[in-house]
Coordinates of C-alpha atoms and ligand atoms in Angstrom, one line a residue:
Chain A
M251 CA -57.7 -3.1 29.9
A252 CA -54.4 -4.8 29.5
R253 CA -51.9 -5.5 31.8
R254 CA -49.2 -3.3 32.7
V255 CA -45.6 -4.9 33.0
S256 CA -42.7 -2.7 33.7
T257 CA -39.8 -3.1 31.1
S258 CA -37.9 -4.1 34.4
T259 CA -40.0 -6.9 35.4
K260 CA -39.7 -8.2 31.7
V261 CA -35.9 -8.3 31.7
G262 CA -35.7 -9.6 34.9
F263 CA -37.8 -12.8 33.9
T264 CA -36.4 -13.0 30.5
V265 CA -33.1 -13.3 32.0
L266 CA -34.4 -15.8 34.8
A267 CA -35.9 -17.9 32.3
W268 CA -32.8 -18.1 30.3
A269 CA -31.0 -19.0 32.9
V270 CA -33.1 -21.9 33.7
A271 CA -33.5 -22.8 30.3
L272 CA -29.5 -22.9 29.9
L273 CA -29.3 -24.6 33.3
L274 CA -31.7 -27.4 31.9
F275 CA -29.9 -27.8 28.8
S276 CA -26.1 -27.5 29.8
P277 CA -25.8 -31.2 30.5
I278 CA -27.2 -32.5 27.0
L279 CA -24.7 -29.3 24.8
W280 CA -22.3 -30.9 27.4
T281 CA -23.0 -34.4 26.2
V282 CA -23.2 -33.3 22.5
L283 CA -19.7 -31.5 22.7
T284 CA -18.0 -34.3 24.6
A285 CA -18.9 -37.1 21.9
F286 CA -16.6 -34.6 19.6
K287 CA -13.5 -34.9 22.1
T288 CA -10.9 -37.7 22.2
E289 CA -11.0 -39.8 25.6
A290 CA -8.2 -38.0 26.7
E291 CA -9.5 -34.9 26.5
A292 CA -13.0 -35.7 28.1
I293 CA -11.8 -37.1 31.1
A294 CA -8.8 -34.4 31.4
S295 CA -8.4 -32.7 34.7
Q296 CA -8.6 -29.3 33.1
P297 CA -12.2 -29.8 31.3
T298 CA -12.5 -27.9 28.2
F299 CA -15.5 -26.3 26.6
F300 CA -15.3 -26.9 23.1
P301 CA -13.5 -30.2 21.6
Q302 CA -9.9 -29.3 21.4
N303 CA -9.3 -31.8 18.4
F304 CA -12.1 -32.4 16.9
T305 CA -12.9 -35.7 16.1
L306 CA -15.8 -38.1 14.7
E307 CA -13.8 -41.3 15.8
N308 CA -16.1 -42.4 18.9
F309 CA -18.9 -42.6 16.7
G310 CA -17.5 -45.3 14.3
A311 CA -16.3 -47.1 18.1
V312 CA -19.4 -47.2 18.8
Q313 CA -21.2 -48.6 16.1
D314 CA -18.1 -51.2 16.0
R315 CA -18.8 -52.4 19.2
S316 CA -22.6 -52.2 19.5
D317 CA -24.3 -52.3 16.2
Y318 CA -26.3 -48.7 16.2
F319 CA -28.3 -49.3 13.7
K320 CA -30.0 -52.2 14.5
H321 CA -31.0 -50.6 18.1
A322 CA -32.1 -47.4 16.2
I323 CA -34.3 -50.0 13.8
N324 CA -35.6 -51.7 16.9
S325 CA -36.2 -48.6 18.6
I326 CA -38.4 -47.8 15.7
I327 CA -40.1 -50.6 15.3
V328 CA -41.3 -50.8 19.1
S329 CA -42.0 -47.1 19.3
F330 CA -44.3 -46.6 16.2
G331 CA -45.4 -49.9 16.1
S332 CA -46.7 -49.6 19.8
T333 CA -48.1 -46.2 19.3
I334 CA -50.2 -47.2 16.1
L335 CA -51.2 -50.4 17.8
G336 CA -52.2 -48.6 20.7
L337 CA -54.2 -45.9 18.2
I338 CA -56.1 -48.7 16.6
I339 CA -57.4 -50.2 19.9
A340 CA -57.8 -46.4 21.6
I341 CA -59.5 -44.7 18.9
P342 CA -62.7 -46.9 19.4
A343 CA -62.6 -47.2 23.1
A344 CA -61.7 -43.4 23.2
W345 CA -65.2 -42.8 20.5
S346 CA -67.4 -44.9 23.1
M347 CA -66.0 -43.5 26.2
A348 CA -66.5 -39.5 24.7
F349 CA -69.8 -40.4 22.6
A350 CA -71.8 -43.2 24.2
P351 CA -70.2 -43.0 28.0
S352 CA -72.0 -45.6 30.9
K353 CA -72.4 -45.0 34.4
R354 CA -68.8 -46.3 34.8
T355 CA -67.2 -44.4 32.2
K356 CA -65.8 -41.9 34.6
D357 CA -64.4 -44.6 36.8
I358 CA -62.9 -46.8 33.7
L359 CA -61.1 -43.7 33.1
M360 CA -59.4 -43.1 36.1
W361 CA -58.6 -46.8 36.9
M362 CA -56.6 -46.9 33.6
L363 CA -54.8 -43.7 34.9
S364 CA -54.0 -45.5 37.9
T365 CA -52.2 -47.9 36.7
K366 CA -49.8 -45.5 35.0
M367 CA -49.0 -44.1 38.9
M368 CA -48.0 -47.9 39.7
P369 CA -44.5 -48.4 39.9
A370 CA -43.4 -50.2 36.8
V371 CA -40.9 -52.6 39.1
G372 CA -44.1 -53.7 40.9
V373 CA -45.2 -55.9 38.1
L374 CA -41.6 -56.8 37.4
I375 CA -41.3 -60.1 37.7
P376 CA -44.9 -61.5 36.9
I377 CA -44.3 -59.9 33.4
Y378 CA -41.0 -61.3 33.4
L379 CA -42.4 -64.3 34.0
I380 CA -45.3 -64.2 31.3
F381 CA -42.6 -63.2 29.1
R382 CA -40.5 -66.0 30.0
D383 CA -43.4 -68.7 29.3
L384 CA -44.8 -67.5 26.2
R385 CA -41.4 -67.0 24.9
L386 CA -41.3 -63.0 24.4
L387 CA -38.4 -62.1 26.3
D388 CA -35.8 -60.5 23.8
T389 CA -38.2 -60.3 21.0
V390 CA -39.1 -57.2 19.2
H391 CA -43.1 -58.3 19.3
G392 CA -42.9 -59.1 23.0
L393 CA -41.3 -55.6 23.5
T394 CA -44.2 -53.7 21.1
L395 CA -46.5 -55.8 22.9
I396 CA -45.6 -54.4 26.4
M397 CA -45.0 -50.9 25.4
T398 CA -48.4 -50.7 23.6
L399 CA -50.2 -51.7 26.8
I400 CA -47.7 -49.1 29.1
N401 CA -48.7 -46.4 27.0
L402 CA -52.5 -47.9 26.1
P403 CA -53.9 -45.7 29.0
I404 CA -52.5 -42.3 27.9
I405 CA -53.6 -42.7 24.4
V406 CA -56.6 -43.2 25.1
W407 CA -56.8 -40.5 27.8
M408 CA -55.5 -37.8 25.4
L409 CA -58.2 -39.1 22.3
Y410 CA -60.8 -39.3 25.0
T411 CA -60.0 -35.0 25.7
Y412 CA -59.9 -34.5 21.8
F413 CA -62.7 -36.1 21.0
K414 CA -64.7 -34.2 23.7
E415 CA -64.5 -31.2 22.2
I416 CA -65.7 -32.6 18.8
P417 CA -69.5 -31.6 18.6
V418 CA -71.8 -34.5 19.1
D419 CA -74.4 -33.3 16.6
I420 CA -71.8 -33.6 13.9
L421 CA -71.8 -37.6 14.5
E422 CA -75.3 -37.9 14.9
A423 CA -75.6 -35.8 11.6
A424 CA -73.2 -38.5 9.8
R425 CA -75.4 -40.8 11.8
M426 CA -78.6 -40.0 9.8
D427 CA -76.8 -39.7 6.7
G428 CA -76.6 -43.3 6.8
A429 CA -73.3 -43.9 7.9
E430 CA -72.6 -46.7 9.8
L431 CA -70.3 -47.1 13.0
W432 CA -67.4 -47.7 10.8
N433 CA -68.0 -44.9 8.4
E434 CA -69.2 -42.8 11.2
I435 CA -65.4 -42.9 12.6
T436 CA -63.0 -43.3 9.3
H437 CA -64.9 -40.9 7.6
V438 CA -66.2 -38.1 10.1
L439 CA -64.8 -38.2 13.4
V440 CA -61.0 -39.6 12.5
P441 CA -60.3 -36.7 9.8
M442 CA -61.7 -34.3 12.5
A443 CA -59.7 -35.1 15.2
V444 CA -56.3 -35.6 13.2
P445 CA -54.6 -32.8 15.4
G446 CA -55.3 -34.6 18.2
I447 CA -54.3 -37.6 17.0
A448 CA -51.4 -36.8 15.3
S449 CA -49.8 -35.1 18.5
T450 CA -50.9 -38.6 20.4
L451 CA -48.9 -40.0 17.9
L452 CA -45.8 -37.8 18.3
L453 CA -45.6 -37.7 22.2
N454 CA -46.3 -41.7 22.3
V455 CA -43.6 -42.4 20.1
I456 CA -41.4 -40.2 21.9
L457 CA -42.5 -41.9 25.3
A458 CA -41.9 -45.3 23.9
W459 CA -38.7 -44.6 22.2
N460 CA -37.3 -43.0 25.8
E461 CA -38.8 -46.2 27.6
A462 CA -35.9 -47.6 29.6
F463 CA -37.1 -50.0 32.2
W464 CA -38.8 -52.5 30.1
T465 CA -36.4 -52.4 26.9
I466 CA -33.4 -53.0 29.3
T467 CA -35.1 -55.5 31.6
L468 CA -36.9 -57.8 29.0
T469 CA -34.3 -57.7 26.1
S470 CA -30.5 -58.6 26.0
G471 CA -28.7 -58.6 22.4
R472 CA -31.5 -59.5 19.7
A473 CA -34.4 -56.7 20.4
G474 CA -32.3 -54.2 22.4
T475 CA -33.3 -50.5 21.7
L476 CA -31.4 -47.7 21.9
T477 CA -32.0 -47.3 25.4
A478 CA -30.5 -50.8 26.0
F479 CA -27.7 -50.0 23.7
I480 CA -26.9 -46.7 26.3
S481 CA -27.4 -48.8 28.9
S482 CA -24.7 -51.3 27.4
F483 CA -22.1 -48.5 27.3
S484 CA -22.6 -47.0 30.2
S485 CA -21.5 -50.0 33.0
P486 CA -18.6 -51.5 31.3
Q487 CA -17.5 -48.4 29.3
G488 CA -18.2 -46.3 32.3
L489 CA -14.8 -44.5 32.0
F490 CA -14.9 -43.9 28.1
L491 CA -16.8 -40.7 28.1
A492 CA -16.5 -39.8 24.9
K493 CA -17.9 -42.9 23.4
L494 CA -20.4 -42.9 26.2
S495 CA -21.5 -39.7 25.0
A496 CA -21.4 -40.8 21.1
A497 CA -23.9 -43.3 22.0
S498 CA -26.3 -41.3 23.6
L499 CA -26.0 -38.6 21.2
L500 CA -26.6 -41.2 18.4
A501 CA -29.6 -42.3 20.4
I502 CA -31.2 -39.0 21.4
A503 CA -30.9 -37.3 18.2
P504 CA -33.5 -39.0 16.0
I505 CA -36.2 -38.3 18.6
L506 CA -34.8 -35.0 19.0
L507 CA -35.2 -34.1 15.3
L508 CA -38.5 -35.5 15.6
G509 CA -39.5 -33.5 18.4
W510 CA -38.0 -30.3 16.6
F511 CA -39.6 -30.3 13.3
S512 CA -43.2 -31.5 15.0
Q513 CA -43.2 -29.0 18.1
K514 CA -45.8 -27.0 16.4
Q515 CA -48.0 -29.8 15.9
L516 CA -47.6 -31.0 19.1
V517 CA -48.2 -27.3 20.8
R518 CA -51.0 -27.5 19.2
G519 CA -52.1 -30.7 20.1
L520 CA -51.8 -30.3 23.6
T521 CA -53.6 -27.2 23.8
F522 CA -56.1 -28.1 21.8
G523 CA -59.6 -27.3 23.1
A524 CA -58.0 -24.6 25.4
V525 CA -58.1 -21.7 22.8
K526 CA -60.8 -22.4 20.2
Chain B
M83 CA -94.4 -42.3 1.9
G84 CA -93.6 -41.4 5.4
S85 CA -96.2 -42.1 7.7
I86 CA -95.0 -41.8 11.4
T87 CA -96.8 -43.4 14.2
L88 CA -96.2 -43.1 17.6
E89 CA -97.8 -45.5 20.2
H90 CA -97.6 -45.0 23.7
V91 CA -93.8 -43.6 23.4
N92 CA -92.0 -43.3 27.0
K93 CA -89.2 -41.8 27.3
S94 CA -86.8 -41.5 30.5
F95 CA -83.6 -40.1 30.9
G96 CA -82.2 -42.4 34.3
E97 CA -84.8 -41.5 36.8
V98 CA -86.5 -38.7 35.0
Q99 CA -89.2 -39.2 32.9
V100 CA -88.9 -36.8 30.0
I101 CA -91.7 -38.2 28.2
P102 CA -94.6 -40.2 29.8
D103 CA -96.8 -41.4 27.1
I104 CA -96.9 -40.4 23.5
S105 CA -98.8 -41.1 21.1
L106 CA -99.2 -39.6 17.2
D107 CA -100.2 -40.4 14.2
I108 CA -98.3 -38.7 11.1
K109 CA -99.7 -39.0 8.1
D110 CA -97.7 -39.2 4.9
G111 CA -96.8 -35.6 3.2
E112 CA -97.9 -33.8 6.0
F113 CA -96.1 -30.5 7.9
V114 CA -96.0 -31.2 11.7
V115 CA -94.7 -29.0 13.8
F116 CA -93.9 -29.5 17.5
V117 CA -94.1 -26.5 19.5
G118 CA -94.0 -25.9 23.2
P119 CA -92.1 -24.3 25.9
S120 CA -88.1 -25.2 26.4
G121 CA -87.2 -28.1 28.1
C122 CA -90.8 -29.6 27.2
G123 CA -88.9 -32.4 25.2
K124 CA -89.5 -31.8 21.5
S125 CA -86.0 -31.8 20.9
T126 CA -86.0 -35.6 22.6
L127 CA -89.7 -36.2 21.0
L128 CA -87.8 -35.7 17.5
R129 CA -84.4 -37.4 18.9
L130 CA -86.5 -40.5 19.2
I131 CA -88.2 -40.4 15.9
A132 CA -84.9 -40.0 14.3
G133 CA -83.3 -42.9 16.3
L134 CA -80.8 -40.8 17.9
E135 CA -82.2 -41.5 21.4
D136 CA -83.4 -45.3 22.3
T137 CA -87.2 -45.2 23.7
T138 CA -87.8 -46.5 27.0
S139 CA -91.2 -48.4 26.2
G140 CA -93.5 -47.7 23.4
T141 CA -93.2 -48.3 19.3
I142 CA -92.6 -46.2 16.1
K143 CA -93.5 -47.3 12.8
L144 CA -92.5 -45.5 9.6
D145 CA -95.0 -46.5 7.0
G146 CA -96.5 -49.0 9.3
Q147 CA -93.0 -50.6 9.9
D148 CA -91.7 -51.2 13.2
V149 CA -88.4 -49.1 13.6
T150 CA -88.5 -48.6 17.3
D151 CA -84.8 -50.7 17.5
A152 CA -83.7 -49.7 14.0
P153 CA -80.6 -47.4 14.3
P154 CA -80.4 -43.9 12.6
A155 CA -78.9 -45.0 9.7
R156 CA -81.6 -47.4 8.8
R157 CA -84.4 -45.4 9.1
G158 CA -84.0 -43.5 6.0
L159 CA -84.9 -40.0 7.6
A160 CA -83.1 -37.0 7.4
M161 CA -82.2 -34.5 9.9
V162 CA -81.2 -30.6 9.8
F163 CA -79.6 -29.6 13.5
Q164 CA -79.7 -26.3 14.7
S165 CA -76.1 -26.1 15.1
Y166 CA -75.8 -27.1 11.3
A167 CA -73.6 -30.2 12.0
L168 CA -71.9 -29.4 8.6
Y169 CA -68.7 -31.7 8.3
P170 CA -65.8 -29.5 9.0
H171 CA -63.1 -31.0 7.2
M172 CA -65.5 -31.4 3.8
T173 CA -66.2 -28.7 1.3
V174 CA -69.8 -28.2 0.7
R175 CA -69.9 -30.6 -2.4
D176 CA -68.3 -33.1 -0.1
N177 CA -71.1 -32.4 2.8
I178 CA -73.8 -32.6 0.1
A179 CA -72.6 -35.7 -1.6
F180 CA -71.9 -37.7 1.8
P181 CA -75.2 -39.0 2.5
L182 CA -75.2 -40.4 -1.4
K183 CA -71.7 -41.8 -0.6
M184 CA -73.2 -43.6 2.3
A185 CA -75.6 -45.0 0.2
K186 CA -72.9 -46.3 -2.3
M187 CA -74.6 -44.2 -5.1
P188 CA -72.3 -44.4 -8.4
Q189 CA -70.4 -41.2 -9.0
A190 CA -71.7 -39.8 -11.9
E191 CA -75.0 -40.1 -10.2
I192 CA -73.9 -38.3 -7.2
D193 CA -72.3 -35.7 -8.8
K194 CA -75.9 -35.1 -11.0
K195 CA -77.8 -34.8 -8.0
V196 CA -75.7 -32.4 -6.0
D197 CA -75.5 -29.8 -9.0
Y198 CA -79.2 -29.9 -8.7
A199 CA -79.5 -29.4 -5.2
A200 CA -77.1 -26.7 -5.5
R201 CA -78.7 -24.5 -8.3
T202 CA -82.3 -25.1 -6.1
L203 CA -80.5 -23.7 -3.2
N204 CA -78.5 -21.4 -4.8
L205 CA -75.2 -22.6 -3.5
A206 CA -73.8 -23.4 -6.8
S207 CA -70.7 -21.0 -6.6
Y208 CA -69.8 -22.1 -3.0
L209 CA -69.1 -25.8 -3.8
D210 CA -65.8 -26.1 -3.2
R211 CA -65.8 -24.0 0.1
R212 CA -65.2 -25.3 3.4
P213 CA -68.1 -24.6 5.8
R214 CA -65.9 -22.3 8.1
A215 CA -66.5 -20.1 5.1
L216 CA -69.9 -19.8 4.8
S217 CA -72.8 -17.3 6.2
G218 CA -75.1 -18.6 9.0
G219 CA -77.9 -18.8 6.2
Q220 CA -75.4 -20.4 3.5
R221 CA -74.7 -23.3 6.2
Q222 CA -78.1 -23.6 6.6
R223 CA -78.7 -24.1 3.0
V224 CA -76.2 -27.0 2.7
A225 CA -77.8 -28.7 5.5
I226 CA -80.9 -28.0 3.8
G227 CA -79.2 -29.4 0.6
R228 CA -77.3 -32.8 2.7
A229 CA -81.1 -33.4 3.8
I230 CA -83.0 -33.2 0.2
V231 CA -80.2 -35.2 -2.2
R232 CA -80.9 -38.6 -0.8
E233 CA -84.6 -38.0 -1.2
P234 CA -85.7 -39.6 2.9
K235 CA -88.8 -40.6 3.8
A236 CA -89.4 -37.8 6.0
F237 CA -87.7 -34.3 7.0
L238 CA -86.6 -33.8 10.8
F239 CA -85.8 -30.0 11.7
D240 CA -84.7 -29.0 15.1
E241 CA -85.0 -25.5 15.4
P242 CA -83.0 -24.8 12.3
L243 CA -83.7 -21.2 11.9
S244 CA -83.0 -20.2 15.7
N245 CA -79.1 -18.9 14.8
L246 CA -80.3 -16.6 12.0
D247 CA -81.4 -13.2 12.2
A248 CA -84.9 -12.2 11.9
A249 CA -84.8 -11.1 8.4
L250 CA -83.3 -14.4 7.2
R251 CA -85.0 -16.3 9.7
V252 CA -88.8 -14.9 7.5
N253 CA -87.0 -16.1 4.2
M254 CA -85.3 -19.1 5.0
R255 CA -89.1 -20.1 6.8
L256 CA -90.7 -19.0 3.2
E257 CA -88.1 -21.0 1.3
I258 CA -89.0 -24.5 3.6
T259 CA -92.6 -24.3 3.4
E260 CA -92.1 -23.7 -0.3
L261 CA -89.7 -26.9 -0.2
H262 CA -92.3 -28.6 1.3
Q263 CA -95.1 -27.8 -1.4
Q264 CA -92.0 -28.6 -3.9
L265 CA -91.2 -32.2 -2.6
K266 CA -94.3 -33.4 -0.5
T267 CA -92.5 -35.1 1.9
T268 CA -93.4 -35.8 5.4
M269 CA -91.8 -33.0 7.5
I270 CA -91.4 -32.6 11.0
Y271 CA -90.0 -29.3 12.4
V272 CA -89.5 -28.4 16.2
T273 CA -89.4 -24.8 17.1
H274 CA -90.5 -22.5 20.3
D275 CA -91.6 -20.0 17.9
Q276 CA -95.3 -20.2 17.7
V277 CA -95.3 -17.7 14.5
E278 CA -93.3 -20.4 12.8
A279 CA -95.6 -23.2 13.9
M280 CA -98.7 -21.0 12.8
T281 CA -97.4 -20.0 9.5
M282 CA -95.6 -23.4 8.6
A283 CA -97.6 -26.2 9.9
D284 CA -100.7 -28.5 8.2
R285 CA -101.1 -29.5 12.3
I286 CA -99.2 -28.4 15.3
V287 CA -98.6 -30.6 18.2
V288 CA -98.2 -28.8 21.5
L289 CA -96.2 -29.8 24.3
N290 CA -96.2 -29.1 27.4
A291 CA -93.7 -31.2 29.7
G292 CA -93.5 -34.3 27.8
N293 CA -97.4 -34.4 27.1
V294 CA -99.5 -33.5 24.0
E295 CA -101.5 -30.6 25.2
Q296 CA -103.5 -30.8 21.5
F297 CA -102.6 -32.2 18.4
G298 CA -104.7 -29.9 15.2
S299 CA -104.4 -27.8 12.7
P300 CA -103.1 -23.8 13.1
L301 CA -106.6 -22.5 13.1
D302 CA -108.4 -25.2 15.3
L303 CA -105.3 -24.4 18.1
Y304 CA -106.5 -20.5 17.5
K305 CA -110.2 -21.2 17.5
K306 CA -110.5 -24.0 19.9
P307 CA -107.7 -24.3 22.0
A308 CA -108.3 -27.8 24.0
N309 CA -107.0 -25.9 27.4
R310 CA -105.6 -23.3 29.2
F311 CA -102.5 -23.8 28.3
V312 CA -102.8 -24.1 24.7
A313 CA -104.9 -21.2 24.9
G314 CA -101.7 -18.7 26.4
F315 CA -99.3 -20.1 23.9
I316 CA -101.0 -19.9 20.8
G317 CA -101.3 -16.4 19.3
S318 CA -99.1 -13.5 20.0
P319 CA -99.3 -11.3 21.8
K320 CA -100.4 -13.6 24.4
M321 CA -104.2 -14.6 25.7
N322 CA -105.6 -12.1 28.8
F323 CA -106.9 -14.6 31.5
V324 CA -108.9 -13.6 34.1
D325 CA -109.9 -15.4 37.6
G326 CA -112.4 -15.1 40.3
P327 CA -115.9 -13.8 40.4
E328 CA -115.6 -12.4 36.9
A329 CA -114.9 -15.5 35.5
T330 CA -117.9 -17.1 37.7
K331 CA -120.3 -14.9 36.4
H332 CA -119.6 -17.0 32.8
G333 CA -119.8 -20.0 34.5
A334 CA -115.7 -21.0 34.3
H335 CA -113.1 -21.1 36.4
S336 CA -111.1 -18.6 34.5
I337 CA -111.7 -17.2 31.2
G338 CA -109.3 -16.0 28.4
V339 CA -109.8 -13.0 25.9
R340 CA -107.7 -12.9 23.3
P341 CA -105.9 -9.2 22.9
E342 CA -107.1 -9.0 19.3
H343 CA -111.1 -9.8 20.4
F344 CA -111.7 -6.5 22.7
K345 CA -113.6 -3.1 21.9
L346 CA -112.0 -0.3 23.3
S347 CA -114.0 2.9 24.6
T348 CA -112.7 6.1 26.8
T349 CA -116.4 6.7 28.1
E350 CA -118.1 3.0 28.8
G351 CA -117.2 -0.8 28.5
A352 CA -117.4 -3.8 30.8
W353 CA -113.6 -3.5 32.4
K354 CA -112.4 0.0 33.3
G355 CA -108.6 0.3 33.4
T356 CA -105.6 2.6 32.7
V357 CA -103.3 2.5 29.9
G358 CA -99.5 2.0 30.5
V359 CA -97.1 0.8 28.0
A360 CA -98.7 1.6 24.9
E361 CA -96.2 -0.3 22.0
Q362 CA -96.6 0.9 18.4
L363 CA -95.6 -1.1 15.5
G364 CA -97.5 1.0 12.7
S365 CA -99.7 -1.5 11.6
D366 CA -100.7 -2.2 15.2
T367 CA -100.7 -0.8 18.8
F368 CA -100.1 -3.1 21.9
L369 CA -101.9 -1.2 24.7
H370 CA -100.9 -2.5 28.1
V371 CA -103.8 -1.9 30.4
Q372 CA -103.7 -1.9 33.5
T373 CA -107.7 -2.9 34.8
D374 CA -108.9 -2.1 38.1
G375 CA -109.4 -5.8 40.1
L376 CA -108.5 -7.8 36.9
G377 CA -104.8 -7.6 36.2
L378 CA -102.6 -6.2 33.3
M379 CA -104.3 -6.8 30.2
T380 CA -102.6 -6.7 26.2
I381 CA -104.7 -4.8 23.9
R382 CA -104.4 -5.0 20.3
T383 CA -105.7 -1.7 18.5
D384 CA -104.9 -0.7 15.0
G385 CA -102.0 1.4 14.4
D386 CA -104.0 4.9 14.5
Q387 CA -104.8 4.7 17.8
T388 CA -103.6 7.5 20.2
F389 CA -103.6 6.5 23.7
K390 CA -101.4 7.8 25.8
H391 CA -99.7 6.9 28.9
G392 CA -102.4 7.1 31.9
D393 CA -105.4 7.8 29.4
V394 CA -108.7 5.7 31.2
V395 CA -110.2 3.3 28.9
W396 CA -113.1 1.0 28.9
L397 CA -112.6 -2.5 27.5
T398 CA -115.3 -4.7 26.4
P399 CA -114.6 -8.4 25.5
D400 CA -116.4 -9.6 22.2
P401 CA -118.7 -12.3 24.0
T402 CA -118.9 -14.8 21.7
R403 CA -115.2 -14.7 21.8
I404 CA -114.6 -15.3 25.5
Y405 CA -112.8 -18.7 26.0
K406 CA -113.9 -20.9 29.1
F407 CA -112.0 -22.8 31.1
D408 CA -112.5 -25.2 34.1
A409 CA -110.4 -25.6 37.3
A410 CA -108.1 -28.0 35.9
G411 CA -107.8 -25.6 33.1
K412 CA -109.4 -27.7 30.7
A413 CA -111.5 -25.5 28.0
I414 CA -115.4 -25.8 28.4
Ligands
ATP289 N1 -79.4 -36.6 27.7 C1 -80.4 -36.5 28.4 N2 -79.6 -36.7 29.9 C2 -80.8 -35.9 31.2 N3 -81.7 -35.3 30.9 C3 -82.2 -35.0 29.6 C4 -81.4 -35.5 28.1 N4 -81.6 -35.0 27.1 C5 -82.5 -34.1 27.3 N5 -83.3 -34.0 29.0 C6 -83.9 -33.3 29.8 O1 -85.1 -33.5 29.1 C7 -86.3 -32.6 29.2 C8 -86.4 -32.0 27.5 O2 -85.4 -31.8 26.7 P1 -85.5 -31.4 25.1 O3 -84.2 -31.1 24.8 O4 -86.3 -32.4 24.7 O5 -86.1 -30.0 25.2 P2 -86.8 -29.2 24.2 O6 -88.4 -29.3 24.3 O7 -86.0 -29.4 23.0 O8 -86.2 -27.6 25.1 P3 -85.4 -26.4 24.2 O9 -86.6 -25.9 23.3 O10 -85.0 -25.8 24.9 O11 -84.6 -26.9 22.9 C9 -85.3 -31.3 29.5 O12 -85.7 -31.2 30.9 C10 -83.7 -32.4 29.5 O13 -82.9 -31.4 30.7
MG290 MG1 -84.4 -28.5 21.8

């Protein structure tokens, strides 16, 4: 029998859901609106909701002050580069964990996940020193490398759970059909796991894009990403709210758009297997 | 060519020994069926031959050549899985072509072979569909098509028909037998259905708990079962067994009589009993008779019998067809 839910309960929960959603969204909305205000209006003691004097000059000022496009390109290289590098390492790793597990596979998976539970600042000094000695400080490739390492456990875990859903019979059929390991992975496993791989890619691009701790500590001018770009505005320019908002908006816009357009894929990938 | 030889093959999963020690000699072109109860190691044995599992010890030879350590891709065998295991992201055409593509055959030749296989298996009009859009029987045909195009040394089937309905199963059974007569390639076929085993096999391997109980032609197994297990497993309905004094009279620890080897009478005979359930199939009737002191027995009679529940009957086993077993269950 279908579960009955009374109309008043439905209305109540709907209102509550909207209230919570708006509450969570309000800071972002405020940032967006502020980005189009003049500095004076942004800090006016009588705050306005909509910009009274709609202006785009904050964006021009931000670009002049600190090169937005350079940071954006760094962000793109680091986030996509680290994710793709991660996938190249993680696909074979997840294959072996899912389809050729050993006694210790579960332990290794748990260990990998546990590294994500440690506060990043705990390894700041060793990593900083290694980067300094290898001359990787403030380089895009150094940052890509560290981002790959940081997200690798999540990539392996996500792929592992997707691969577990694939019937091993089909891979065995490929082996019987004469496919060597490489062909088994590229012709059979990967095409079957495309939804899972795509959402792993999206999620990790987003995570890498938003990562702030390492990007800020390991870069200065040259290799800075958009998170470093925002932070460079927040401290010395703290009082220029409108410019800071414009910078933030510029920094989050690309990933917000990516997330928006790939929503369906993300949800499908993340709930993959839950409803087959 | 495709002779398959197993020498003292042993397989354990960790501590669990699934196949203690099996030696078999399968001749080129033979249709061999592995049959046995669930969990007896049929699939494991087949997968060892396929190379999908590694042996713990022992040797596997194909055409006399040691392949124990060769990966499945190098053994040149084809396998048809119970789940069909088609590639869901490829069309029927690409599914069938896959092994040829892996063998790096020129495209023109691939097309020719795929078309030929599709025509043989009545799949020509489905070539551009995905497996998802096919019925169970069609999927099974695609799986067979994928196996035959590459002309393997031998075919391995793991319960390929158990997901099909009864009518289709009979059809496919005939088709596979027909295919074997055309191709004359070695086939190993795993099933737990003894009717499939009896009707398809040149020779049957009866497995029990990882051991070969008997390896012989279907009629050999039916007429001369090596032991009580084989006697009980081959033949449908199952053989009736009697222990105790009645068996001692025949100089055995236990005796067995097949349901079709009884004479029935309402007035006289060796064993008296009362009819329980009478299953009428039209062509035959199976009577389940509760005998006095010897337990429940199944009797096969012709379809015109009119015994009812509660009737008293006398059973006389055909004296030339009484199977005798010693205390260890071995036939004597
Ligand atoms: N990967 C494995 N790890 C541990 N034990 C296994 C493994 N595969 C099979 N077994 C065990 O080996 C035994 C034989 O299994 P197998 O699948 O060969 O049986 P089967 O004869 O094919 O049975 P069925 O008719 O049910 O398919 C079973 O007891 C099973 O639990
Ligand atoms: Mg099995």
